XYZ file of C-alpha atoms in Angstrom:
774
model
C 24.235 37.236 70.098
C 25.348 40.027 67.784
C 28.207 39.119 65.449
C 28.872 41.601 62.647
C 32.011 42.574 60.701
C 32.446 46.134 59.439
C 35.317 47.020 57.036
C 36.474 48.039 53.553
C 39.099 46.200 51.545
C 39.878 45.726 47.869
C 36.381 46.428 46.460
C 35.925 47.593 42.875
C 33.669 50.594 42.310
C 30.707 48.475 41.133
C 31.159 45.948 43.911
C 31.425 48.710 46.438
C 28.219 50.284 45.200
C 26.376 46.928 45.371
C 27.763 46.314 48.833
C 26.630 49.703 50.039
C 23.094 49.088 48.746
C 22.701 45.498 49.810
C 24.828 45.214 52.905
C 24.059 48.505 54.626
C 21.046 47.135 56.523
C 23.109 44.123 57.588
C 25.829 46.363 59.057
C 23.444 48.176 61.316
C 23.602 47.146 64.947
C 21.528 48.202 67.831
C 23.343 50.510 70.233
C 24.815 48.691 73.232
C 27.191 49.210 76.140
C 30.784 48.074 75.419
C 31.989 45.490 77.921
C 35.408 44.976 76.251
C 37.535 46.063 73.273
C 40.154 43.777 71.723
C 42.690 44.447 68.961
C 43.953 41.730 66.595
C 46.605 41.744 63.857
C 49.190 44.045 65.439
C 52.863 43.301 64.785
C 54.885 46.457 65.498
C 52.278 49.105 66.234
C 51.602 49.563 69.937
C 48.033 48.745 71.089
C 47.903 52.118 72.782
C 48.161 53.797 69.388
C 44.963 52.039 68.299
C 43.062 52.685 71.546
C 44.015 56.369 71.470
C 42.446 56.713 68.009
C 39.097 55.149 68.965
C 36.274 57.587 69.751
C 34.897 55.363 72.542
C 36.020 53.505 75.645
C 34.865 50.445 77.626
C 31.579 51.323 79.311
C 30.555 53.751 76.558
C 27.441 53.293 74.481
C 28.423 52.087 70.978
C 26.551 52.830 67.737
C 27.187 52.661 63.962
C 28.294 56.281 63.629
C 31.045 55.719 66.161
C 32.157 52.612 64.257
C 32.477 54.576 61.020
C 34.418 57.311 62.812
C 36.761 54.707 64.310
C 37.527 53.200 60.885
C 38.275 56.609 59.367
C 40.489 57.549 62.331
C 42.527 54.330 62.134
C 42.980 54.632 58.369
C 44.070 58.233 58.928
C 47.067 57.042 60.934
C 48.575 55.730 57.707
C 49.749 52.584 59.496
C 47.188 50.084 58.231
C 46.221 48.714 54.840
C 42.947 47.201 56.192
C 40.734 47.919 59.199
C 37.643 45.932 60.249
C 35.372 46.058 63.278
C 33.774 42.814 64.488
C 31.108 42.706 67.200
C 30.741 39.630 69.382
C 27.858 40.311 71.762
C 28.938 43.360 73.730
C 32.620 42.943 72.810
C 34.182 44.970 69.973
C 37.105 43.352 68.105
C 39.298 45.700 66.027
C 41.033 43.691 63.282
C 43.867 45.476 61.478
C 46.415 44.606 58.853
C 49.590 46.666 59.166
C 51.290 48.233 56.215
C 54.797 46.909 55.599
C 57.628 49.010 57.013
C 60.553 50.249 54.960
C 63.651 48.429 56.187
C 66.206 49.791 53.743
C 66.449 52.155 50.754
C 69.149 51.569 48.151
C 70.155 52.940 44.765
C 71.915 51.471 41.778
C 73.202 53.253 38.713
C 73.536 56.750 40.224
C 76.561 58.819 39.278
C 75.305 62.396 39.229
C 74.155 62.455 42.888
C 75.438 61.362 46.241
C 73.093 58.824 47.848
C 72.501 61.051 50.882
C 71.192 63.853 48.652
C 68.576 61.532 47.151
C 67.656 60.018 50.518
C 67.037 63.503 51.879
C 64.766 64.274 48.914
C 62.780 61.088 49.662
C 62.586 61.935 53.357
C 60.972 65.224 52.419
C 58.065 63.330 50.797
C 57.725 60.905 53.750
C 59.711 57.887 52.504
C 62.486 56.788 54.828
C 63.641 53.785 56.829
C 61.207 52.798 59.567
C 58.179 54.466 57.971
C 55.096 52.594 56.631
C 55.176 51.812 52.922
C 52.558 51.713 50.218
C 52.573 51.675 46.428
C 51.423 55.286 46.134
C 54.447 56.401 48.144
C 56.758 54.425 45.851
C 55.215 56.166 42.823
C 55.794 59.541 44.445
C 59.380 58.551 45.164
C 59.969 57.707 41.502
C 58.584 61.084 40.444
C 60.703 62.887 43.021
C 63.878 61.171 41.813
C 63.045 62.074 38.221
C 62.472 65.658 39.320
C 65.912 65.754 40.909
C 67.448 64.650 37.634
C 65.369 67.091 35.610
C 66.711 69.895 37.818
C 70.134 68.921 36.468
C 68.936 68.797 32.862
C 68.937 64.997 32.716
C 65.530 64.535 31.143
C 66.207 61.020 29.859
C 66.680 59.572 33.348
C 64.587 56.463 34.058
C 63.787 55.071 37.498
C 62.541 51.537 38.270
C 61.492 50.595 41.786
C 62.004 47.076 43.141
C 60.191 46.075 46.341
C 61.619 43.017 48.116
C 59.588 41.615 51.065
C 61.551 40.809 54.215
C 60.926 39.387 57.647
C 58.310 40.745 60.054
C 56.323 42.519 57.363
C 59.214 44.700 56.236
C 60.320 45.575 52.710
C 63.556 46.648 51.074
C 63.337 49.289 48.362
C 65.837 49.615 45.558
C 65.684 52.367 42.956
C 67.483 51.382 39.777
C 68.406 54.484 37.772
C 69.450 54.780 34.147
C 70.679 58.391 34.096
C 71.119 58.857 30.364
C 72.882 61.845 28.832
C 72.525 65.379 30.012
C 70.244 67.625 27.957
C 72.017 70.791 26.861
C 70.741 73.991 25.361
C 71.380 73.888 21.638
C 69.567 77.101 20.676
C 68.235 80.296 22.244
C 66.095 82.469 20.017
C 64.586 85.868 20.679
C 61.798 86.778 18.250
C 60.342 90.260 17.786
C 63.431 92.354 18.539
C 64.172 95.303 16.297
C 66.060 97.884 18.343
C 68.766 95.511 19.531
C 70.424 92.591 17.824
C 69.638 89.077 18.954
C 73.278 88.469 19.897
C 73.278 91.570 22.126
C 70.197 90.355 23.973
C 71.473 86.785 24.303
C 74.665 88.094 25.886
C 72.542 89.384 28.763
C 71.575 85.839 29.728
C 73.263 83.515 32.174
C 71.952 80.623 30.098
C 73.772 80.009 26.828
C 74.586 77.301 24.293
C 77.946 76.489 25.852
C 81.481 77.749 25.850
C 84.939 76.969 27.163
C 83.815 77.452 30.780
C 80.513 75.577 30.525
C 81.968 72.555 32.292
C 82.295 74.796 35.337
C 79.457 77.307 35.035
C 76.909 74.762 33.691
C 75.416 77.658 31.768
C 74.260 75.314 28.981
C 72.026 73.353 31.362
C 68.397 74.431 31.315
C 66.881 75.668 34.551
C 63.470 77.256 34.862
C 64.674 79.493 37.662
C 67.622 80.696 35.571
C 65.377 81.287 32.567
C 62.998 83.374 34.679
C 65.948 85.417 35.941
C 67.193 85.933 32.377
C 63.737 87.047 31.261
C 63.670 89.625 34.049
C 67.124 90.795 32.965
C 65.812 91.174 29.408
C 62.782 93.086 30.640
C 64.963 95.398 32.736
C 67.264 96.007 29.766
C 64.395 97.370 27.692
C 62.678 99.264 30.522
C 65.889 101.123 31.338
C 66.263 102.232 27.723
C 62.925 103.855 27.165
C 60.732 100.932 26.063
C 57.923 101.622 28.482
C 55.446 99.158 26.928
C 57.849 96.268 26.432
C 56.367 92.840 27.131
C 57.186 89.148 26.951
C 54.510 87.511 24.803
C 55.453 83.870 25.305
C 58.276 81.496 26.132
C 58.609 78.053 24.564
C 61.000 75.376 25.722
C 61.293 72.344 23.414
C 63.280 69.168 23.934
C 64.421 66.772 21.227
C 62.911 63.253 21.050
C 66.117 61.716 22.397
C 65.976 64.257 25.287
C 69.499 65.497 24.716
C 68.980 68.899 23.059
C 66.794 71.798 24.173
C 65.761 74.941 22.379
C 64.359 78.092 23.952
C 62.291 80.634 22.053
C 61.271 83.948 23.638
C 58.699 86.071 21.794
C 58.729 89.750 22.673
C 57.047 92.981 21.703
C 59.364 95.956 22.090
C 56.851 98.746 21.702
C 57.940 102.314 21.090
C 60.794 104.114 22.796
C 59.536 106.893 25.053
C 61.255 110.052 26.205
C 60.467 111.809 29.509
C 58.559 115.001 28.749
C 58.228 116.430 32.233
C 58.233 115.579 35.938
C 55.873 117.402 38.284
C 55.367 117.161 42.046
C 51.977 117.231 43.754
C 51.059 116.829 47.388
C 52.751 117.803 50.638
C 56.534 118.169 50.790
C 57.113 119.685 54.242
C 58.001 123.026 52.714
C 61.069 121.410 51.121
C 59.877 121.004 47.565
C 63.172 122.173 46.062
C 65.075 119.612 48.113
C 62.758 116.858 46.919
C 63.135 118.040 43.320
C 66.886 117.550 43.629
C 66.237 113.872 44.405
C 64.429 113.253 41.115
C 66.610 111.208 38.774
C 64.078 111.209 35.917
C 65.196 113.894 33.490
C 63.124 115.643 30.831
C 64.463 114.950 27.356
C 66.074 111.649 28.330
C 64.804 108.164 27.576
C 62.494 106.661 30.166
C 64.391 104.558 32.695
C 62.478 102.305 35.077
C 65.413 102.263 37.508
C 65.291 106.063 37.719
C 61.600 105.894 38.537
C 62.191 103.326 41.290
C 65.173 105.162 42.759
C 63.223 108.429 42.845
C 60.387 106.843 44.809
C 62.860 105.296 47.229
C 64.751 108.561 47.655
C 61.502 110.410 48.422
C 60.422 107.769 50.933
C 63.815 107.795 52.660
C 63.898 111.580 52.795
C 60.454 111.709 54.370
C 61.691 109.105 56.848
C 64.635 111.314 57.791
C 62.106 113.806 59.187
C 60.115 111.220 61.118
C 57.449 110.402 58.526
C 57.761 106.624 58.548
C 54.555 105.975 56.591
C 54.862 108.482 53.759
C 53.042 107.523 50.563
C 54.825 108.279 47.290
C 53.056 107.331 44.081
C 54.257 108.176 40.564
C 51.678 108.282 37.791
C 52.419 108.312 34.065
C 50.678 110.190 31.308
C 51.663 108.516 28.039
C 51.442 110.432 24.779
C 51.728 107.713 22.131
C 51.573 110.166 19.270
C 54.695 112.062 20.338
C 56.306 109.065 22.099
C 56.615 111.045 25.294
C 55.676 110.295 28.893
C 54.957 112.809 31.630
C 55.289 111.984 35.324
C 53.380 113.320 38.279
C 54.764 112.267 41.660
C 52.119 112.555 44.368
C 53.309 112.439 47.947
C 51.524 112.407 51.258
C 53.779 112.361 54.314
C 50.924 111.148 56.541
C 51.850 111.455 60.213
C 55.134 112.052 61.987
C 56.064 109.344 64.469
C 58.690 108.650 67.086
C 60.262 105.407 68.208
C 58.730 104.221 71.467
C 60.877 101.150 72.069
C 63.813 99.371 70.425
C 63.896 95.600 70.869
C 66.852 93.301 70.220
C 66.221 89.671 69.338
C 68.361 86.675 68.396
C 71.427 87.612 70.469
C 71.745 84.465 72.546
C 75.386 85.162 73.361
C 76.163 88.786 72.623
C 75.123 91.207 75.338
C 72.377 93.693 74.558
C 74.646 96.626 75.343
C 77.160 95.552 72.672
C 74.428 95.918 70.050
C 72.663 98.916 71.532
C 75.809 101.035 71.750
C 75.969 100.916 67.938
C 72.477 102.449 67.636
C 72.157 105.959 66.325
C 68.366 105.880 66.458
C 67.362 106.372 70.096
C 64.217 105.436 71.983
C 61.680 108.238 72.572
C 63.254 110.169 69.685
C 61.694 111.092 66.361
C 61.857 108.335 63.764
C 64.849 108.919 61.460
C 65.353 106.521 58.555
C 68.954 107.667 58.055
C 69.835 106.909 61.659
C 68.029 103.575 61.516
C 69.938 102.565 58.395
C 73.195 103.696 59.986
C 72.376 101.730 63.143
C 71.770 98.609 61.119
C 75.052 99.033 59.198
C 77.052 99.609 62.383
C 75.667 96.451 63.976
C 76.427 94.513 60.804
C 80.000 95.815 60.728
C 80.655 94.304 64.156
C 81.183 91.013 62.336
C 79.400 88.961 65.007
C 76.284 88.191 62.999
C 75.421 86.459 59.741
C 72.280 88.570 59.299
C 70.940 91.824 60.724
C 67.364 92.852 59.996
C 65.369 95.869 61.133
C 61.598 95.794 61.360
C 59.398 98.759 62.250
C 55.835 98.216 63.452
C 53.148 100.750 64.455
C 52.126 100.677 68.098
C 48.454 99.593 68.232
C 46.123 102.369 69.323
C 48.734 105.127 69.028
C 48.995 106.835 65.628
C 52.326 108.558 66.333
C 54.469 105.745 67.756
C 56.390 102.814 66.336
C 58.427 100.018 67.840
C 61.695 98.986 66.185
C 63.024 95.442 66.379
C 66.567 94.523 65.373
C 66.875 90.792 64.798
C 70.323 89.285 64.549
C 71.554 85.796 63.687
C 74.730 85.064 65.609
C 77.707 83.282 64.137
C 80.595 81.575 65.938
C 83.187 84.255 66.725
C 85.823 81.979 68.238
C 88.489 80.677 65.908
C 91.003 77.936 66.567
C 93.445 77.936 63.658
C 95.757 75.080 62.817
C 96.960 75.113 59.255
C 99.497 76.071 56.671
C 99.859 78.501 53.810
C 102.202 78.819 50.859
C 103.401 81.713 48.757
C 106.303 82.067 46.379
C 107.801 84.805 48.492
C 107.226 83.434 51.971
C 107.366 79.724 51.071
C 105.700 77.496 53.685
C 103.867 79.247 56.532
C 102.710 77.297 59.569
C 99.781 78.844 61.360
C 98.450 78.338 64.870
C 96.168 80.696 66.677
C 93.325 81.147 69.113
C 91.113 84.142 68.479
C 87.883 85.293 70.013
C 86.319 88.362 68.435
C 83.514 88.540 70.981
C 84.934 87.422 74.337
C 82.090 86.359 76.654
C 79.690 88.337 74.463
C 81.390 91.600 75.458
C 82.405 92.684 71.950
C 86.114 92.653 72.902
C 88.795 90.882 70.858
C 91.480 88.575 72.226
C 93.948 86.725 70.036
C 97.108 84.671 70.280
C 98.869 83.947 66.989
C 101.945 81.867 66.316
C 103.036 81.989 62.691
C 106.201 80.883 60.989
C 107.656 80.746 57.503
C 111.132 80.345 56.056
C 111.719 84.084 56.199
C 109.287 85.723 58.619
C 108.200 84.505 62.026
C 106.103 86.100 64.707
C 104.300 85.525 67.960
C 101.594 88.102 68.695
C 99.221 88.528 71.629
C 96.519 91.126 70.912
C 93.536 92.512 72.707
C 91.089 95.178 71.498
C 88.396 96.928 73.505
C 86.283 98.843 70.931
C 84.516 100.788 73.701
C 87.318 101.498 76.153
C 85.300 104.599 77.015
C 81.564 105.134 76.775
C 82.171 107.613 73.937
C 83.503 104.849 71.677
C 87.256 105.344 72.073
C 88.951 102.016 71.327
C 92.077 100.585 72.897
C 94.381 98.014 71.296
C 97.347 96.342 72.997
C 99.893 94.229 71.086
C 102.805 92.246 72.448
C 104.965 90.706 69.726
C 108.190 88.938 68.823
C 109.206 88.963 65.156
C 112.145 87.697 63.162
C 112.760 88.618 59.510
C 115.197 86.959 57.099
C 116.135 87.874 53.514
C 114.504 86.045 50.647
C 116.419 82.997 49.434
C 117.037 84.466 46.001
C 119.120 87.180 47.665
C 121.379 84.799 49.618
C 122.456 84.856 53.241
C 120.836 83.909 56.508
C 121.163 87.108 58.563
C 118.119 88.024 60.636
C 116.420 91.031 62.141
C 114.976 90.172 65.567
C 112.334 92.543 66.950
C 110.508 92.077 70.271
C 108.169 94.818 71.395
C 104.791 96.001 72.570
C 102.438 98.862 71.795
C 99.211 100.460 72.910
C 96.964 102.402 70.556
C 93.759 104.377 71.039
C 91.218 105.072 68.296
C 89.095 108.200 68.641
C 86.020 108.410 66.351
C 85.495 111.959 65.112
C 82.587 111.055 62.827
C 80.774 107.977 61.569
C 83.528 107.414 58.998
C 86.562 109.132 60.530
C 88.785 107.689 63.233
C 92.054 109.124 64.529
C 94.577 106.792 66.162
C 97.179 107.648 68.804
C 99.673 105.175 70.176
C 103.023 104.544 71.791
C 105.254 101.514 71.776
C 108.613 100.194 72.811
C 110.695 97.838 70.726
C 114.183 96.545 70.189
C 115.739 95.469 66.894
C 118.868 93.335 66.806
C 120.877 92.653 63.658
C 121.995 89.003 63.785
C 124.809 89.066 61.230
C 124.924 85.408 60.144
C 126.092 85.071 56.538
C 125.443 87.267 53.542
C 125.027 90.469 55.560
C 124.639 93.464 53.205
C 127.280 96.160 53.578
C 124.617 98.752 54.477
C 123.568 96.711 57.521
C 127.210 96.100 58.503
C 127.898 99.858 58.367
C 124.777 100.666 60.392
C 125.674 98.006 62.974
C 129.266 99.239 63.339
C 128.139 102.844 63.792
C 125.074 102.430 66.017
C 125.564 98.934 67.392
C 123.903 95.615 66.646
C 120.946 96.449 68.887
C 118.727 99.487 68.502
C 116.053 100.432 70.997
C 113.278 102.854 70.151
C 110.074 104.333 71.511
C 107.816 104.918 68.492
C 104.838 107.248 68.742
C 102.087 106.540 66.211
C 99.442 108.862 64.845
C 96.988 107.767 62.193
C 93.723 108.651 60.517
C 91.244 106.513 58.652
C 88.106 107.307 56.697
C 86.207 104.313 55.359
C 83.298 105.016 53.042
C 83.289 101.670 51.229
C 80.089 99.683 50.936
C 81.861 96.563 52.199
C 85.177 95.886 53.879
C 85.160 92.331 52.509
C 84.175 92.796 48.845
C 83.895 96.524 48.135
C 82.236 97.667 44.925
C 81.891 101.385 45.578
C 83.148 104.073 47.925
C 86.529 105.293 49.105
C 89.007 104.291 51.777
C 91.716 106.690 52.959
C 94.240 106.201 55.728
C 97.406 107.826 56.960
C 99.781 106.157 59.377
C 102.783 107.909 60.849
C 105.421 106.701 63.261
C 107.926 108.840 65.149
C 111.021 107.457 66.850
C 111.339 109.954 69.740
C 113.515 108.136 72.268
C 116.112 105.412 72.531
C 118.775 104.804 69.906
C 116.779 105.954 66.860
C 115.324 109.244 65.681
C 113.117 109.036 62.624
C 109.746 109.676 61.067
C 107.923 107.121 58.911
C 104.617 107.800 57.189
C 102.486 106.212 54.539
C 99.286 107.304 52.858
C 96.860 105.015 51.041
C 93.702 105.777 49.096
C 91.391 103.259 47.444
C 88.528 104.233 45.173
C 85.881 101.822 43.866
C 83.681 102.848 40.949
C 80.781 100.523 40.025
C 80.223 100.294 36.287
C 77.146 98.079 36.731
C 76.065 95.236 39.001
C 78.891 93.023 37.768
C 81.853 95.198 36.881
C 83.875 97.453 39.166
C 86.848 99.725 38.581
C 89.251 99.890 41.520
C 92.104 102.360 41.967
C 94.774 102.169 44.641
C 97.581 104.583 45.463
C 100.079 104.125 48.291
C 102.915 106.493 49.135
C 105.595 105.916 51.758
C 108.141 108.318 53.230
C 110.815 107.931 55.882
C 113.519 110.255 57.168
C 116.066 110.257 59.926
C 115.882 113.060 62.533
C 118.403 114.738 64.770
C 121.297 114.141 62.398
C 120.817 110.362 62.491
C 120.129 108.224 59.422
C 116.816 106.572 58.765
C 116.905 103.045 60.328
C 117.364 100.394 57.645
C 115.018 97.986 59.439
C 112.159 100.472 58.913
C 112.590 100.457 55.128
C 109.763 100.097 52.597
C 109.864 97.251 50.069
C 108.320 96.964 46.608
C 107.601 94.276 44.049
C 105.311 91.260 44.098
C 101.723 90.805 45.304
C 100.494 93.927 47.053
C 102.911 96.127 45.115
C 104.075 95.914 41.478
C 103.140 92.440 40.317
C 105.400 90.666 37.837
C 108.545 91.659 39.749
C 110.014 89.377 42.397
C 108.791 90.041 45.934
C 110.653 92.893 47.648
C 113.268 93.315 44.908
C 112.566 96.863 43.712
C 114.646 99.787 44.844
C 118.084 100.303 46.376
C 120.652 97.521 46.645
C 123.749 96.904 48.735
C 126.698 94.550 48.141
C 127.141 91.531 50.387
C 129.935 92.201 52.874
C 131.858 88.901 52.753
C 131.720 85.188 51.989
C 131.280 83.315 48.728
C 128.712 85.886 47.574
C 130.807 88.910 48.486
C 130.117 91.831 46.204
C 126.793 90.497 44.971
C 124.047 93.123 45.127
C 121.002 92.423 47.271
C 117.863 94.495 47.817
C 117.525 96.318 51.122
C 114.411 98.435 50.519
C 114.261 102.203 50.757
C 112.952 105.160 52.704
C 110.470 106.234 50.035
C 108.014 104.222 47.980
C 105.208 104.654 45.496
C 102.719 102.045 44.281
C 99.810 102.744 41.931
C 97.358 100.243 40.500
C 94.098 100.072 38.578
C 91.919 96.973 38.388
C 88.889 95.965 36.365
C 87.034 93.496 38.623
C 84.251 91.047 37.770
C 82.758 88.039 39.589
C 84.232 84.748 38.463
C 81.796 82.990 36.072
C 79.703 80.477 37.970
C 80.733 81.775 41.398
C 77.058 81.947 42.422
C 76.532 83.560 45.832
C 80.233 83.592 46.701
C 80.998 87.268 46.144
C 84.629 86.856 47.203
C 85.593 84.756 44.154
C 86.569 87.395 41.602
C 88.798 87.801 38.577
C 90.436 91.017 37.445
C 92.719 92.691 34.966
C 95.258 95.137 36.323
C 97.933 97.737 35.627
C 100.616 98.328 38.290
C 103.182 101.124 38.504
C 105.691 101.779 41.282
C 109.175 101.710 42.740
C 111.162 102.153 45.962
C 113.806 104.855 46.495
C 116.616 105.412 48.985
C 117.989 108.484 50.744
C 120.542 108.986 47.964
C 117.760 109.388 45.405
C 117.130 113.039 46.118
C 114.612 113.395 43.362
C 112.642 110.222 42.629
C 111.208 110.589 39.136
C 108.897 108.817 36.740
C 111.809 107.593 34.624
C 112.623 105.007 37.297
C 109.108 103.634 37.682
C 108.441 99.986 36.879
C 105.123 98.923 35.342
C 103.269 95.723 34.550
C 99.927 94.518 33.213
C 98.152 91.230 33.784
C 95.207 89.252 35.006
C 94.480 87.748 38.402
C 92.122 85.794 40.596
C 91.257 86.341 44.260
C 89.116 84.329 46.665
C 88.543 84.436 50.396
C 88.394 80.688 50.844
C 87.669 78.690 54.014
C 91.433 78.282 54.533
C 92.219 81.945 54.049
C 92.757 84.369 51.173
C 93.943 82.982 47.848
C 95.525 85.262 45.276
C 96.929 84.510 41.852
C 98.441 86.939 39.370
C 99.891 86.491 35.891
C 101.754 89.685 35.038
C 103.891 90.906 32.178
C 106.350 93.733 33.002
C 105.999 96.434 30.356
C 108.585 98.757 31.912
C 111.681 97.109 33.371
C 115.412 97.695 33.667
C 118.518 95.480 33.462
C 119.031 93.585 36.704
C 115.328 93.520 37.648
C 114.139 90.179 38.965
C 111.093 89.109 36.938
C 108.481 86.681 38.217
C 105.490 86.604 35.893
C 103.321 84.146 37.830
C 102.798 84.860 41.519
C 100.461 83.301 44.003
C 99.612 83.115 47.659
C 97.611 80.314 49.242
C 96.481 80.543 52.837
C 97.249 83.429 55.129
C 100.610 85.161 54.912
C 102.093 86.702 58.051
């Protein structure tokens, strides 16, 4: 009867070698037919798992090679610490010893991390509850935990693993951590610089040796990724200033013995500063060589600028693409004259072949209908490839606001040299919004917010919203619907039904109200990619609810024309939006004109306002923003301009530093304890001018909406009696502010100092708004 045991367990290298030499003949068995297979030693692993890994079955012919394969296969499962095969006659017995299973993972001494963050890091390397455990995995876990701490500049962190056996071959793991102090950058040195001072170059870096905001920005914590980014910033700084042969020779990062201080040394070679001598074009330019020359941003006599070189290549490629040449090759070559410190450029271009778009595919739109995306396309199927139209198509789809990402990929059609397929891939985001919340501002006080909005109803691209908003002074209920493609040509239709009440601000006394129910319909007609003209008509009623503290101007209007005024306003507007982003613009211009005509009912008037915004990028971080807004109103047909259509000035959105809505004409209170006191009632003409210097808030990371700014505001509001509004009456202020589009809504803070004010002006230097104001 055959009885042999085959296995490997706990042998030293020398013992293993001796066993292989001496025992190999004893392991050999004559091939035989398996009558039965048994498995011993299982506790939690299912027998089927073992049988599925064996390369033979009952009735098969067994030999030594199959036994070796079976052992390797079972060890490969990672479930067993020992595997042996024992042969009893024609019966094979598989004897296994299971690895212990991790029952629980715990941590002690951690303060820097949340436990779930560390458990996720361990899961990524295969260590989690319910998985087999071995010592090698515990060692990897220790290294992974140390790596997590190193990523936060805590190089002195120590990790000790305790393994506690439990019932049924299970173990509990506990990682005891001594975090130690955080290592901070104590010194950054740049060696080899001559053209620029070391302090100038260090100011380019995100990493630094600490400052008053380091607790927030963590800029004094070393990070390899941040250092690499800073090195690239340094390289770009030199390459854009003529140092064509600039290079980074080495980078040394040293840490003190106590692992609390780090020093960074960057060795550079500046090289010589080169000036562009000439730029020549070679190759094929579609008979438009002069047009291509106008795209060259490299200029003879100016210092070499790597960004100019890159932008020229991109401009050439895009311009070729506008004529259908999707695969144009543009290659600049440099001829460096080191003696004269000049560099000549030759730009060689080959348009290759002209292609047209065979098919446009849309992917990723699980909810939004294809037609909603396709109607934004300006590149059409079976038309010549046009890079400008493709870029415009991508931007229009992105501006829908339904997607977190929009990507365009162009691929050649196999076997056809003049065709490409275009695929637009979108990543949808939730477009429904159930709002329950509150906001607070100094002007509006507490605002309660409730609303249901769906920007993409049933994937149709239409908007439907119901908003109920209330504050101490302004309340409204609005039902809105917008069909952006009411017609196939892209004419939009918007319908609003609303009920609003407005009260004076508490500082001005009284509790009178203006109550305005109404509805309107408006159509938007696109005349170009950036220009839209709006036409609309509405019907509304405004009632003056006298209450207490009614200004004399409102009492006079009410006695002459009645407490209730009905009107049919016609609206005409125009908008041109050339900004790079509606959310966080950094360049471009926005212009819009809105006009309203009271043509029927109890009122006859015209009201118009014009706004222009201009954004000028100074670099990737800093932006100058200018805003001008003019308002004008006038009564028609011998009737006065309705007071409830007045413009207001002062506060956020106007001249900051002055109390909200307190600029301009005043009227005495008619009666009561405050009789004779002057209150602000707004005016029929307004002007507001502002300039802002905008920069991302330090440490904001990828959140582009968190920004800080310095500003200058100028403006005022005028009434009908001010026949000639002049600059002598303008108010002005300067200050700093912070804005953020947070998850709860927009947040705005401003600290302003009025530099031009008059007696009686209400000053409010610190102003803020939290949440959404309605």
